[in-house]
Amino acid sequence: MIYLDNAATTKTAPEVVEAMLPYFTEMYGNPSAIYSLGSAGKKAINEARRTIAGSIGAGPEEIYFTAGGTEADNWAVKAAAESYSEKGKHIITTKIEHHAVLHTCEYLEKRGYEVTYLDVDRDGIVDLEALKAAIRPDTILISVMFANNEIGSIEPIGEIGAIAKERGILFHTDAVQAFGQIPVNVDELHIDMLSASAHKLNGPKGIGMLYIRGGLKIRSFVHGGAQERNRRAGTENVPGIVGYAAAVQRAQRLMEEKGRRERELRDYLIDRIEKEIPYCRLNGHREKRLPGNVNFSFRFVEGESVLIMLDMKGICASSGSACTSGSLDPSHVLLALGLKHEEAHGSLRMTLSEENTKEEMDVVVEHLRQIVGRLRDMSPLYEDFLKSQKV
Ligand code: PLP
């Protein structure tokens, strides 16, 4: 098997599993309990909080554990909107956000909030002048993702943060794809709230976090017990939190080497596809791009058919976001880049890990070349296109 869907999820690293195991079998006490079996869990949570906070230049008291990136995004956007509604009801985000942000904004629109969805350029990058122009006296929140999950484009987060800070507007970023892959520092980038998730960086599924800058008046998301300083109730997922911290430590340790390896493989794969498969388009920015992201549109083919045929060869890839796969709608991200519906339908995302090899990339290109060729041979559109070329 060749696994090229690391933006959907990653393999939990053995050292992460090892760190988690004792919290299932030995130190299973409830962290809120007084006895030492419970306090062992509490101690582990505190240590994990320190590790994760340190990795983004935050304080431990600014980290709140959640059940993943989706919950963190929901919390940030809904709670910021509600907590600052006296100042205004206008939110700015982009057309290429993950549905965790987009659908939350749509939910708020039905409740009297106004949302501006910024366009992006052909490479998926937000225009800072358009952002400035969209700001109004009643703007209370800017939410722009750190890096896009489909096309890998990295947004100018520091510049956006500086604009938000200067205007006194809260700035949230969905860093689910960026955290653990590229350096993130909340102070340097003027970030007020940041969402992240463990399973994208070789940690367990079902655990994530929301960073909330100290002093911000953000209401709690889940009501109940006093966990997470009264802001996110529910017995803590101790093994998940411990595993998250182990994954963050691992990601920090490997970031440079892993990034270098993935970039090399990514550029090799992009180069070979561009040279060997005609009528394709690289989606996303060529340089300002996550180390492991490759996203192409192939004209005259259906991405879903390519995926099925790749799967028969033991290759796991994706046509975009895992959340929209299975849906017949073309990717909202690719449409926002200006692609036509049929181009967006013919897209393929391959996201690499440091475990992939150059030999695997060679196998992938070989199969892809044959698959795209075979599908085009069956396509009446391609036949018409070839005829029109001859005229
Ligand atoms: N935001 C982005 C950019 C993502 O890529 C994802 C997951 O694919 C999420 C949010 C949701 O994260 P989770 O799966 O942890 O809920």
mmCIF file of N, CA and C and ligand atoms in Angstrom, residues 7 68-70 73 98 145 149 174 176-177 197 199-200, ligand 1:
data_model
loop_
_atom_site.group_PDB
_atom_site.id
_atom_site.type_symbol
_atom_site.label_atom_id
_atom_site.label_comp_id
_atom_site.label_asym_id
_atom_site.label_seq_id
_atom_site.Cartn_x
_atom_site.Cartn_y
_atom_site.Cartn_z
ATOM 1 N N ALA A 7 -3.220 14.405 4.816
ATOM 2 C CA ALA A 7 -3.986 15.579 5.232
ATOM 3 C C ALA A 7 -5.325 15.141 5.814
ATOM 4 N N GLY A 68 -11.228 17.821 19.079
ATOM 5 C CA GLY A 68 -10.644 17.864 17.727
ATOM 6 C C GLY A 68 -10.725 19.250 17.127
ATOM 7 N N GLY A 69 -10.339 19.331 15.866
ATOM 8 C CA GLY A 69 -10.304 20.614 15.174
ATOM 9 C C GLY A 69 -11.691 21.190 14.932
ATOM 10 N N THR A 70 -12.640 20.334 14.611
ATOM 11 C CA THR A 70 -13.993 20.808 14.321
ATOM 12 C C THR A 70 -14.588 21.500 15.541
ATOM 13 N N ASP A 73 -12.881 24.893 16.109
ATOM 14 C CA ASP A 73 -13.360 25.910 15.158
ATOM 15 C C ASP A 73 -14.751 26.406 15.550
ATOM 16 N N HIS A 98 -12.259 25.443 5.859
ATOM 17 C CA HIS A 98 -12.828 24.113 6.095
ATOM 18 C C HIS A 98 -14.300 24.299 6.477
ATOM 19 N N MET A 145 -7.777 30.598 7.691
ATOM 20 C CA MET A 145 -7.012 29.378 7.981
ATOM 21 C C MET A 145 -5.523 29.585 7.736
ATOM 22 N N ASN A 149 -6.407 22.815 3.575
ATOM 23 C CA ASN A 149 -6.338 21.360 3.636
ATOM 24 C C ASN A 149 -6.379 20.685 2.265
ATOM 25 N N ASP A 174 -7.539 28.704 11.817
ATOM 26 C CA ASP A 174 -7.662 27.254 11.828
ATOM 27 C C ASP A 174 -6.304 26.720 11.365
ATOM 28 N N VAL A 176 -5.233 23.602 11.759
ATOM 29 C CA VAL A 176 -5.287 22.131 11.822
ATOM 30 C C VAL A 176 -4.257 21.502 10.868
ATOM 31 N N GLN A 177 -4.091 22.086 9.677
ATOM 32 C CA GLN A 177 -3.137 21.494 8.724
ATOM 33 C C GLN A 177 -1.709 21.990 8.932
ATOM 34 N N SER A 197 -5.476 20.029 15.819
ATOM 35 C CA SER A 197 -5.998 18.671 16.005
ATOM 36 C C SER A 197 -4.838 17.686 16.008
ATOM 37 N N HIS A 199 -4.705 14.352 15.265
ATOM 38 C CA HIS A 199 -4.555 13.242 14.319
ATOM 39 C C HIS A 199 -3.916 13.632 12.996
ATOM 40 N N LYS A 200 -3.652 14.939 12.820
ATOM 41 C CA LYS A 200 -2.966 15.363 11.593
ATOM 42 C C LYS A 200 -1.446 15.327 11.776
HETATM 43 N N1 PLP B 1 -9.870 22.285 9.771
HETATM 44 C C1 PLP B 1 -9.083 21.802 8.783
HETATM 45 C C2 PLP B 1 -8.307 22.770 7.954
HETATM 46 C C3 PLP B 1 -8.999 20.431 8.564
HETATM 47 O O1 PLP B 1 -8.221 19.978 7.583
HETATM 48 C C4 PLP B 1 -9.749 19.549 9.382
HETATM 49 C C5 PLP B 1 -9.738 18.095 9.142
HETATM 50 O O2 PLP B 1 -9.646 17.632 8.034
HETATM 51 C C6 PLP B 1 -10.534 20.099 10.407
HETATM 52 C C7 PLP B 1 -10.576 21.462 10.563
HETATM 53 C C8 PLP B 1 -11.326 19.216 11.332
HETATM 54 O O3 PLP B 1 -10.484 18.603 12.277
HETATM 55 P P1 PLP B 1 -10.953 17.303 13.063
HETATM 56 O O4 PLP B 1 -10.936 16.178 12.094
HETATM 57 O O5 PLP B 1 -9.948 17.131 14.157
HETATM 58 O O6 PLP B 1 -12.309 17.589 13.613
#
